PDB file of C-alpha atoms in Angstrom:
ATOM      1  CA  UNK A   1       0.000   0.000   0.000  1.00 78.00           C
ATOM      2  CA  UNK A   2       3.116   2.091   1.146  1.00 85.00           C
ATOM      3  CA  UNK A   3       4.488   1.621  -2.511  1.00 90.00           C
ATOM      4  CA  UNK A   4       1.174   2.598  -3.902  1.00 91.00           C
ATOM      5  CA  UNK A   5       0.465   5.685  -2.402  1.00 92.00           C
ATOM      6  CA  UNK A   6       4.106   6.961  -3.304  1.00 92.00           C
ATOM      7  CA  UNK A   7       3.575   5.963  -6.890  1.00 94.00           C
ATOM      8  CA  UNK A   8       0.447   8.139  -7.221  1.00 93.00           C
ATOM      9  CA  UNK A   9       2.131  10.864  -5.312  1.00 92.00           C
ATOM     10  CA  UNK A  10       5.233  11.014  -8.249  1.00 94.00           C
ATOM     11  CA  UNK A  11       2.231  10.928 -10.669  1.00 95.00           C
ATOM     12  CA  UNK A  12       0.802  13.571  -9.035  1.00 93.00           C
ATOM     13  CA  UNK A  13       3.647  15.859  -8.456  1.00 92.00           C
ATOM     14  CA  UNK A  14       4.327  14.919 -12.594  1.00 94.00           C
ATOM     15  CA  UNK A  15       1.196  15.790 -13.358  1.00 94.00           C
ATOM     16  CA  UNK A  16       0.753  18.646 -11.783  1.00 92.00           C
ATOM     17  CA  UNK A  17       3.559  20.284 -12.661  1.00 93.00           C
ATOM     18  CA  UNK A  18       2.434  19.644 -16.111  1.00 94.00           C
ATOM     19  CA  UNK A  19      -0.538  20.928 -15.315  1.00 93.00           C
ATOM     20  CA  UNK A  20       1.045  24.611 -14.253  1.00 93.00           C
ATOM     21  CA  UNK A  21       3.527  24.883 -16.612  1.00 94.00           C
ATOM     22  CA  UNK A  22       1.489  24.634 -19.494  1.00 95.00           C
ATOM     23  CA  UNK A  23      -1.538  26.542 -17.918  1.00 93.00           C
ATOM     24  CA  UNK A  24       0.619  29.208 -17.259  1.00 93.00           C
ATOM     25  CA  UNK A  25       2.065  29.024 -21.145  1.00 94.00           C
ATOM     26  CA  UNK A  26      -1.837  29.493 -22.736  1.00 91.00           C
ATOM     27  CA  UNK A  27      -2.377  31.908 -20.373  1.00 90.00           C
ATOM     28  CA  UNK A  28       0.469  34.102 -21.305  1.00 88.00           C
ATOM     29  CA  UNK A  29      -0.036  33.401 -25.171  1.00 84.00           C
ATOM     30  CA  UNK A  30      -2.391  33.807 -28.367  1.00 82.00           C
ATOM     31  CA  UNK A  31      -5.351  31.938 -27.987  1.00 82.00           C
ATOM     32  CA  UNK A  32      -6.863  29.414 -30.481  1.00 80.00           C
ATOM     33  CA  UNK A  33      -3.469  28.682 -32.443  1.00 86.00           C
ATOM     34  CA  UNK A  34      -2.656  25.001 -33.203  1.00 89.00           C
ATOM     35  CA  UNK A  35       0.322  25.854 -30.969  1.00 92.00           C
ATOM     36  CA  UNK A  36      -2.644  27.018 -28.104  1.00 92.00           C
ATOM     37  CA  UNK A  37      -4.279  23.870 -28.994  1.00 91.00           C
ATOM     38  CA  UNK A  38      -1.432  21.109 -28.944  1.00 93.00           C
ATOM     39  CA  UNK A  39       0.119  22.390 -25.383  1.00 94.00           C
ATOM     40  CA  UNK A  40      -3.756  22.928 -24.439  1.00 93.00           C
ATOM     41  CA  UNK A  41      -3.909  18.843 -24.739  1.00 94.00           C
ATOM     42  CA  UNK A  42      -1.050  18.551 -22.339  1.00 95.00           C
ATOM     43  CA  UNK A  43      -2.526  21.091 -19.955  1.00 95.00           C
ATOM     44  CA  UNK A  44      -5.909  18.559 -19.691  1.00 95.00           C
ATOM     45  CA  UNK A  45      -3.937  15.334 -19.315  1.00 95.00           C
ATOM     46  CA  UNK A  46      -1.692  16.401 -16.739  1.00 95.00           C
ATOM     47  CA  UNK A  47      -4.838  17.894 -14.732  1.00 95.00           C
ATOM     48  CA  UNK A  48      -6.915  14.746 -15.612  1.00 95.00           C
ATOM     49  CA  UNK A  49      -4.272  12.655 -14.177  1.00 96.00           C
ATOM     50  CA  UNK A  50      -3.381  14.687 -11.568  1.00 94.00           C
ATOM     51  CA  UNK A  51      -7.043  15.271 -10.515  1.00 93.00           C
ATOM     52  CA  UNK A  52      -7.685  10.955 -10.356  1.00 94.00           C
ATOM     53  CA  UNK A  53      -3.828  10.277  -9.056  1.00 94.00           C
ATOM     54  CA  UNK A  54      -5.575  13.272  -6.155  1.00 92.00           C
ATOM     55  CA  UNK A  55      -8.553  11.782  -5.240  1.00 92.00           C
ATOM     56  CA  UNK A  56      -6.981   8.258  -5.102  1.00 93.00           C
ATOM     57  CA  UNK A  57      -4.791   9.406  -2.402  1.00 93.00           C
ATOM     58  CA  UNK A  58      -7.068  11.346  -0.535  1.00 91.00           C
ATOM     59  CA  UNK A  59      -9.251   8.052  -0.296  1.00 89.00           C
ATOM     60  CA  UNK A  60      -6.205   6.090   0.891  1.00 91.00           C
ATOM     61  CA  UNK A  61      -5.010   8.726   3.422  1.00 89.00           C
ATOM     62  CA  UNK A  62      -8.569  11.071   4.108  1.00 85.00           C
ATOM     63  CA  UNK A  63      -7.249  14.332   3.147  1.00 84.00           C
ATOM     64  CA  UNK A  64      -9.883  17.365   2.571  1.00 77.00           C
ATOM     65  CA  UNK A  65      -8.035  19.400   0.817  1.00 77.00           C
ATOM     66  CA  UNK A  66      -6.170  17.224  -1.368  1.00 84.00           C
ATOM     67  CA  UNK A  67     -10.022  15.745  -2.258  1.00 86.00           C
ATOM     68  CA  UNK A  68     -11.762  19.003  -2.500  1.00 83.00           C
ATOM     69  CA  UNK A  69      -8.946  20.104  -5.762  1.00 84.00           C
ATOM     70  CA  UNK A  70      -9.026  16.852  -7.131  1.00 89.00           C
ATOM     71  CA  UNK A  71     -12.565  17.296  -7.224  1.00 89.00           C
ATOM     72  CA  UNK A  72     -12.908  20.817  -8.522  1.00 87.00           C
ATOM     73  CA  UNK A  73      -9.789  19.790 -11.195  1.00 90.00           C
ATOM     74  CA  UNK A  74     -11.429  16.730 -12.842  1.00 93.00           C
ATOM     75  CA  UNK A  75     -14.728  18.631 -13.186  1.00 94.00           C
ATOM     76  CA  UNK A  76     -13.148  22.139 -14.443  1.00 94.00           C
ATOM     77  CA  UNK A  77     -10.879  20.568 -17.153  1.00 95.00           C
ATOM     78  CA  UNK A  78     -13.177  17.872 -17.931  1.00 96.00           C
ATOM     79  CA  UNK A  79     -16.579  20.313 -18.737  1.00 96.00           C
ATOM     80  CA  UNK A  80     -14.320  22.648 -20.403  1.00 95.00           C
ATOM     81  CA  UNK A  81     -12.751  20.436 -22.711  1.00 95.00           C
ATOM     82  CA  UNK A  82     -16.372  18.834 -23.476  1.00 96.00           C
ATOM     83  CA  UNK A  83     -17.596  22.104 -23.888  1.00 95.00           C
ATOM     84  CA  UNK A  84     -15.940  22.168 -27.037  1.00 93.00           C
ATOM     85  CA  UNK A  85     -18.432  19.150 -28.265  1.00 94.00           C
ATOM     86  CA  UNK A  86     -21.753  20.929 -27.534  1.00 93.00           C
ATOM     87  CA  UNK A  87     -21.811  23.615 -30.328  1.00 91.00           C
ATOM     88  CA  UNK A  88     -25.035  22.761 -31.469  1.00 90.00           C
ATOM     89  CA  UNK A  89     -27.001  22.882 -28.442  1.00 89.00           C
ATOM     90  CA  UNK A  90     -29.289  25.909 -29.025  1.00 84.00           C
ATOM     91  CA  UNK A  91     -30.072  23.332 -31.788  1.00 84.00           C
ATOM     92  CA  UNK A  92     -31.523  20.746 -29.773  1.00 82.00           C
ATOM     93  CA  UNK A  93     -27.793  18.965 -29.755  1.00 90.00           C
ATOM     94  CA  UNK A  94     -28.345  16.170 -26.526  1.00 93.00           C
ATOM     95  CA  UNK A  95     -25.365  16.622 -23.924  1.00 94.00           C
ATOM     96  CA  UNK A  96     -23.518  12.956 -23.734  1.00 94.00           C
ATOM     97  CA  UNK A  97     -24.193  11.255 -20.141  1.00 95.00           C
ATOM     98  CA  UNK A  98     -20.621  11.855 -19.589  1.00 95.00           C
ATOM     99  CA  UNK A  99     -21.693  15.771 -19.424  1.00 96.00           C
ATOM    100  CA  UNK A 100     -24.337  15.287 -16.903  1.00 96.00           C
ATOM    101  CA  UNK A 101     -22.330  13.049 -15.254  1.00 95.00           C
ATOM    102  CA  UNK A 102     -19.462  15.767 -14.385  1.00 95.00           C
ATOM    103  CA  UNK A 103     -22.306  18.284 -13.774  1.00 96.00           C
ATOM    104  CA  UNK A 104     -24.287  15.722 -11.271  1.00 95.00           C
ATOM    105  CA  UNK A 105     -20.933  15.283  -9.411  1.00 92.00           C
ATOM    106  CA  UNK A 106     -20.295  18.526  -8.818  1.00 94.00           C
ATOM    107  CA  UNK A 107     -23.887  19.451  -7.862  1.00 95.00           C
ATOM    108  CA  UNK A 108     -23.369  16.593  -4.556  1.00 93.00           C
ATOM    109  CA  UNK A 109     -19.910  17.909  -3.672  1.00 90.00           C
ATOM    110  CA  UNK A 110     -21.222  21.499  -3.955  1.00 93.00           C
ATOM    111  CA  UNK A 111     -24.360  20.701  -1.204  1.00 93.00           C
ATOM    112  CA  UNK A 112     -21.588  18.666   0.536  1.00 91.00           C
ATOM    113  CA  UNK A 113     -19.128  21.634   0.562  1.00 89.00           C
ATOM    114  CA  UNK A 114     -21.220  24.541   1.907  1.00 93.00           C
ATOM    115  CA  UNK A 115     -23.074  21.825   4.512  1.00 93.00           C
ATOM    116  CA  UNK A 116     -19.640  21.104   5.677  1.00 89.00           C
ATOM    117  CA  UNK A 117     -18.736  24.264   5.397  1.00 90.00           C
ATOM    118  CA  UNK A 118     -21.365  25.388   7.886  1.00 94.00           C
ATOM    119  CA  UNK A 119     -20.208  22.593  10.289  1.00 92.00           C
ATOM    120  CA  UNK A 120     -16.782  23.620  10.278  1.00 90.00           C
ATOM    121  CA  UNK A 121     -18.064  27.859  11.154  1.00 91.00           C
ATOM    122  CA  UNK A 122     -19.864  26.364  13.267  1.00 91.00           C
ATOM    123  CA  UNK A 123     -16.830  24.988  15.063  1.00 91.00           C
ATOM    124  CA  UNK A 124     -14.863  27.573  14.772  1.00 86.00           C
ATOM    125  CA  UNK A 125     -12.874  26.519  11.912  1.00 84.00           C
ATOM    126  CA  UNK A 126     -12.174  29.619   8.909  1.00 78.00           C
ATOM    127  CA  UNK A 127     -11.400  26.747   6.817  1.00 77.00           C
ATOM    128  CA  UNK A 128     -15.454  26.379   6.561  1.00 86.00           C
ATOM    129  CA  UNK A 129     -15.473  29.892   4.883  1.00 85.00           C
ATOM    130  CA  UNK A 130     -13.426  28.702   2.208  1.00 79.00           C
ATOM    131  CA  UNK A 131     -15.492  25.604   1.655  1.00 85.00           C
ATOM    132  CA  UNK A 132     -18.722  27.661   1.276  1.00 90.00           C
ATOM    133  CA  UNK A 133     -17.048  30.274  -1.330  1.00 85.00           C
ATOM    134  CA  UNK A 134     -16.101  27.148  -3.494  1.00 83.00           C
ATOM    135  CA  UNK A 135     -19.440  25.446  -2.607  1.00 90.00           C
ATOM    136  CA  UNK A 136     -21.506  28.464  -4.190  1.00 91.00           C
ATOM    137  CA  UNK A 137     -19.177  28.678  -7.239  1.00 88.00           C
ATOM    138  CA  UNK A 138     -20.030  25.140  -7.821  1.00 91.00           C
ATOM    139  CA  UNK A 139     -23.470  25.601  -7.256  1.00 93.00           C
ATOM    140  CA  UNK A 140     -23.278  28.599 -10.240  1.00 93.00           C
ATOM    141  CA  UNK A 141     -21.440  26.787 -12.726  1.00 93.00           C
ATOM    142  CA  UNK A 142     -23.746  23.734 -12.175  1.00 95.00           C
ATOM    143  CA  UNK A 143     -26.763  26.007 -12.968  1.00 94.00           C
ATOM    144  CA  UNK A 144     -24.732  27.141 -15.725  1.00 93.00           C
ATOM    145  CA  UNK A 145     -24.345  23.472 -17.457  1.00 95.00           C
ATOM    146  CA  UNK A 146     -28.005  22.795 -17.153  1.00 95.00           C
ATOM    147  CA  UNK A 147     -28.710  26.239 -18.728  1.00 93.00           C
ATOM    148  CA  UNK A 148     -26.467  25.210 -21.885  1.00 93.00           C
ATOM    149  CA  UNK A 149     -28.044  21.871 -22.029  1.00 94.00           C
ATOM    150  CA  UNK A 150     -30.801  22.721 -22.189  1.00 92.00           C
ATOM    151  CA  UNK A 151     -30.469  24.967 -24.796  1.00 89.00           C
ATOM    152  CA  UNK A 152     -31.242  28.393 -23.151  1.00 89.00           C
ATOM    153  CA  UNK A 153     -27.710  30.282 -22.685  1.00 89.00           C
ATOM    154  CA  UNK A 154     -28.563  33.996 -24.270  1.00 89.00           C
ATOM    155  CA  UNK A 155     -24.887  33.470 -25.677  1.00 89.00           C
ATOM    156  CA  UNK A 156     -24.459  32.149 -28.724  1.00 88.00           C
ATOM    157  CA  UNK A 157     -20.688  31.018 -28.202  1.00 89.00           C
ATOM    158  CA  UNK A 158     -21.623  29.805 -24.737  1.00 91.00           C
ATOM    159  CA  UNK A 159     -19.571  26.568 -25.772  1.00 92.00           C
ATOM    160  CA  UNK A 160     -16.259  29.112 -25.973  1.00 92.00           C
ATOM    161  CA  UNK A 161     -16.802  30.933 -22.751  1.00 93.00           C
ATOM    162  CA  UNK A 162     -17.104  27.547 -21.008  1.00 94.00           C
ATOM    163  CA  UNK A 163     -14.481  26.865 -22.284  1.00 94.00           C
ATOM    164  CA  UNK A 164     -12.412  29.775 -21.500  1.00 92.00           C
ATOM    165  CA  UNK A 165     -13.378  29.985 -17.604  1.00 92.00           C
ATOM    166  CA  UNK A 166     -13.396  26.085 -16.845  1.00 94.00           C
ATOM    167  CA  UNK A 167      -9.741  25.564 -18.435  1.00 94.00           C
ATOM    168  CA  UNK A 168      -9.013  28.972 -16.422  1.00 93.00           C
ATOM    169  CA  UNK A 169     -10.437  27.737 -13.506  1.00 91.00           C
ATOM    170  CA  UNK A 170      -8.738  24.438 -13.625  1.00 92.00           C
ATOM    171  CA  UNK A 171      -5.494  26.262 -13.664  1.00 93.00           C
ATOM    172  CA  UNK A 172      -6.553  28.548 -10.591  1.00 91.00           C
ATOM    173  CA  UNK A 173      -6.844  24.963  -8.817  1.00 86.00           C
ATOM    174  CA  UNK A 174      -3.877  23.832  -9.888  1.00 88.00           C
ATOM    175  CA  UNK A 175      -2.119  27.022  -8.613  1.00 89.00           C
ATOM    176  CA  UNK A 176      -4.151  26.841  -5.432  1.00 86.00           C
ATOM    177  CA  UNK A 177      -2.753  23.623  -4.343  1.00 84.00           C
ATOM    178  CA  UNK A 178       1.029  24.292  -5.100  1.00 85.00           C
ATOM    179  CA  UNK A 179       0.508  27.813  -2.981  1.00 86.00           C
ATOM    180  CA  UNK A 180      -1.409  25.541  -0.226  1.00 82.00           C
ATOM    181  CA  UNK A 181       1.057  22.842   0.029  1.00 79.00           C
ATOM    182  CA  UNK A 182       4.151  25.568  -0.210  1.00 80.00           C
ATOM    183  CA  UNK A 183       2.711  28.112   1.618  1.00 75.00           C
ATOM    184  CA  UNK A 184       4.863  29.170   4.817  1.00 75.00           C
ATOM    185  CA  UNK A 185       3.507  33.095   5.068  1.00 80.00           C
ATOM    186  CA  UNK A 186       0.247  33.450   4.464  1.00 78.00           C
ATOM    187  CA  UNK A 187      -2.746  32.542   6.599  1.00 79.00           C
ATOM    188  CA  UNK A 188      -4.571  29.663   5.718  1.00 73.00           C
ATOM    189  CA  UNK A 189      -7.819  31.247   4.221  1.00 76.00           C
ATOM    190  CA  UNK A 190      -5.799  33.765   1.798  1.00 82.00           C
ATOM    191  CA  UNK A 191      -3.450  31.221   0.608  1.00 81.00           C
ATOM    192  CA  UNK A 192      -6.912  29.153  -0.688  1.00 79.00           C
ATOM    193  CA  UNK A 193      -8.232  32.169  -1.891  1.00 82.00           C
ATOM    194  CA  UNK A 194      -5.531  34.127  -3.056  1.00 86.00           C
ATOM    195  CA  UNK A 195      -5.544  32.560  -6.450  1.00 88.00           C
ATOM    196  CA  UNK A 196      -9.285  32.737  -7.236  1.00 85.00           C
ATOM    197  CA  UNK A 197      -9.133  36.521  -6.029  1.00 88.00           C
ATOM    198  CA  UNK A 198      -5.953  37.300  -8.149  1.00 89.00           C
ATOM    199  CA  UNK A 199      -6.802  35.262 -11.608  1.00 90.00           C
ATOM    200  CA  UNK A 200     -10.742  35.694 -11.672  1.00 89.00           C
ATOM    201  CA  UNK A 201     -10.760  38.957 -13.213  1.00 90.00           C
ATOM    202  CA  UNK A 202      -8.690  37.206 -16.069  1.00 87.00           C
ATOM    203  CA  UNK A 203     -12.271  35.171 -16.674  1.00 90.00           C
ATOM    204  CA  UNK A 204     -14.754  38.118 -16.536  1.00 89.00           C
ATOM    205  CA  UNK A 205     -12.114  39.916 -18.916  1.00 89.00           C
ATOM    206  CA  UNK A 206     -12.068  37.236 -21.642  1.00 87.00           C
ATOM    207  CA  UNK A 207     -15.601  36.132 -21.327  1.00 89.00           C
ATOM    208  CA  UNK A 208     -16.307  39.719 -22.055  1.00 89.00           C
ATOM    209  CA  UNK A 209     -14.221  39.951 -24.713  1.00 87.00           C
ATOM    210  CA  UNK A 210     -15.428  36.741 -26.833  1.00 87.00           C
ATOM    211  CA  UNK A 211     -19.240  37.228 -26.089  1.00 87.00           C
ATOM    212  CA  UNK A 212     -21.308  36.881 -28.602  1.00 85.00           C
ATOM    213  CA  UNK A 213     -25.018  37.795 -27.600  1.00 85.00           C
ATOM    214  CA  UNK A 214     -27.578  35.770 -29.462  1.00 76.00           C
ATOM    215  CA  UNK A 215     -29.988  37.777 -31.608  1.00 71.00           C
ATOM    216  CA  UNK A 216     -33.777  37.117 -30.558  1.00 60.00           C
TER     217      UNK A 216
END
């Protein structure tokens, strides 16, 4: 078991480097290129894998915060990249059960999140704060998804700006856990939320930019 758990850890650590450096790459660059595209493919692999290699361990040693991003990381990079295959939707495309799947998940951990959350305040534990922040995001991109499959997003590229704030996302959990598991400075609560606080404006600016209102 010993040998196990170290094996996923080196995959982990591999992975999620992988994850960061080439997150950090798209950000910086053009967007859309077959360059954008290609390290893109590395970006979701090394998140994927990180995000399963995460949640295994957490299982094997119970570890909240190592769950809660592997969580959050398999469900950002995984409707983001799907995102990509439901163009049509406005067009009575049918989302793949692998889509509700991802957006069913999240919708438990997000009721599970905040009602933990709650427990933990309730204990006196700021750690609870940062559960319920993540919990309500959750709960907004799952309302999202449903909105797009069924067909109702007011934006015609809806599929794009998915896109764009899930892959984004993904990297601000990515970044979140390296600052959480390096962190020797900053309280606990800002080091969780430093990352979401600092890189969220980089979604509102680029969903802005892209959006393409439908025309009734």
């Amino acid at each position: 078991m010993k040998i196990l758990f170290t094996t996923l850890l080196i995959i982990h650590i591999v992975a999620g480097s992988i994850g960061l450096i080439t997150g950090t790459i798209n950000i910086a660059r053009k967007k859309g290129d077959k360059l954008h595209k290609n390290i893109g493919k590395f970006f979701l692999y090394g998140m994927l894998v990180n995000g399963f290699a995460g949640l295994l361990m957490s299982l094997m040693h119970p570890n909240y915060f190592l769950f809660i991003i592997a969580v959050f990381s398999i469900y950002l990079v995984g409707t983001g990249q799907r995102s990509l295959s439901l163009k049509q939707l406005h067009q009575e495309q049918k989302p793949k059960a692998i889509d509700w799947l991802l957006t069913l998940m999240m919708l438990v951990f997000a009721l599970a999140f905040v009602g933990f959350g709650v427990y933990l305040l309730v204990n006196g534990k700021t750690l609870g704060t940062v559960l319920i922040v993540f919990g309500m995001i959750s709960f907004l991109m799952v309302k999202k998804d449903i909105k797009n499959y069924r067909g109702q997003s007011e934006i015609k590229n809806h599929w794009l700006l998915t896109h764009i704030q899930r892959m984004i996302a993904g990297y601000i959990a990515a970044l979140t856990a390296f600052l959480v598991v390096n962190n020797t400075i900053l309280p606990g609560v800002v080091a969780w939320l430093l990352p979401t606080i600092v890189l969220t404006p980089l979604i509102f600016y680029w969903s802005k930019k892209y959006k393409i209102i439908r025309k009734k």
